[in-house]
Amino acid sequence: MSNKTPPNIITILSTTSENKIKALRKAKGFSPSRLAKQAKIDKEQLLVWESSRVELITSELSKIAKVLQVDDDLLLDGAAVLPSADLRQLNYIFMQQKQKADISLLQTQILNWAVVLLHNVRKEWENMRASSFAVIAQMDRKQKAIKGAQIRDNRYKEFREKFKEIQYKKFLEEKKKGNQLKATRFANWFLKQKNISIPYAESNQLHKLTQLAQANNREFNTHS
């Protein structure tokens, strides 16, 4: 930051409700017309910048920074704004030393303030990193679960199609008789067919086959 930065820069940096150009202009006591005139830029362009985000420095923005006596990047919305608590602490240090002119003490206090600030920032980054890792791990688990489900789905696809084909024949036979094909009854009948291999665990076969039969019956009844 330039040594020409306004004395009340801490207050300006804490202002997050206003565009930075607008906040700095007000702090320097410029009207839009006066600032545009001294910076030799179009007033309408200035008002546009003051009503929108500024993320890229141009030659005209540099002219504004020069008139306001601040570094160019201070006009950017992406420029870092310190937490208000840290800014208040730094402001307190300046106020303490205002009447003392003890540069050595002031330097020590600012260095100590910077150490505390960096410590807090490091803790925030560590927490953010831990949170990010947790999110990534969760996403990885979710992707593995999806992939596993897809593998299982492909593994059982041929069986499900065969099961559906046989069930549909039984469905039509029962329909001709004026009866409904019960899912549980069909599942029990299917289990007794020794010539068809069932890919599900033996302890869970009846449950899975009943689920499949129920889903198939809903589809058959919809299209019949």
Short mmCIF file of N, CA and C in Angstrom, two decimals, residues 168-182 185 189:
data_model
loop_
_atom_site.label_atom_id
_atom_site.label_comp_id
_atom_site.label_asym_id
_atom_site.label_seq_id
_atom_site.Cartn_x
_atom_site.Cartn_y
_atom_site.Cartn_z
N TYR A 168 -43.56 -62.32 -17.16
CA TYR A 168 -44.55 -61.76 -18.07
C TYR A 168 -45.40 -62.88 -18.69
N LYS A 169 -44.75 -63.99 -19.00
CA LYS A 169 -45.51 -65.13 -19.53
C LYS A 169 -46.52 -65.61 -18.50
N LYS A 170 -46.10 -65.72 -17.25
CA LYS A 170 -47.00 -66.13 -16.18
C LYS A 170 -48.11 -65.10 -15.98
N PHE A 171 -47.75 -63.84 -16.11
CA PHE A 171 -48.72 -62.76 -15.96
C PHE A 171 -49.84 -62.88 -16.99
N LEU A 172 -49.45 -63.15 -18.24
CA LEU A 172 -50.45 -63.29 -19.31
C LEU A 172 -51.31 -64.54 -19.11
N GLU A 173 -50.68 -65.62 -18.64
CA GLU A 173 -51.43 -66.86 -18.39
C GLU A 173 -52.50 -66.62 -17.33
N GLU A 174 -52.12 -65.96 -16.24
CA GLU A 174 -53.08 -65.70 -15.17
C GLU A 174 -54.16 -64.71 -15.62
N LYS A 175 -53.77 -63.75 -16.46
CA LYS A 175 -54.73 -62.76 -16.94
C LYS A 175 -55.81 -63.43 -17.79
N LYS A 176 -55.43 -64.40 -18.62
CA LYS A 176 -56.40 -65.13 -19.44
C LYS A 176 -57.40 -65.88 -18.58
N LYS A 177 -56.96 -66.32 -17.41
CA LYS A 177 -57.84 -67.03 -16.48
C LYS A 177 -58.67 -66.08 -15.63
N GLY A 178 -58.40 -64.77 -15.80
CA GLY A 178 -59.11 -63.77 -14.99
C GLY A 178 -58.51 -63.60 -13.62
N ASN A 179 -57.28 -64.03 -13.45
CA ASN A 179 -56.61 -63.92 -12.15
C ASN A 179 -55.49 -62.88 -12.20
N GLN A 180 -55.02 -62.51 -11.04
CA GLN A 180 -53.87 -61.62 -10.93
C GLN A 180 -52.66 -62.42 -10.46
N LEU A 181 -51.51 -62.10 -11.02
CA LEU A 181 -50.28 -62.78 -10.62
C LEU A 181 -49.71 -62.09 -9.39
N LYS A 182 -49.73 -62.78 -8.26
CA LYS A 182 -49.21 -62.20 -7.02
C LYS A 182 -47.68 -62.28 -7.02
N ARG A 185 -46.22 -65.01 -4.66
CA ARG A 185 -46.46 -66.35 -5.17
C ARG A 185 -45.52 -66.67 -6.34
N TRP A 189 -42.56 -69.48 -6.55
CA TRP A 189 -42.55 -70.43 -7.66
C TRP A 189 -41.20 -70.42 -8.36
#
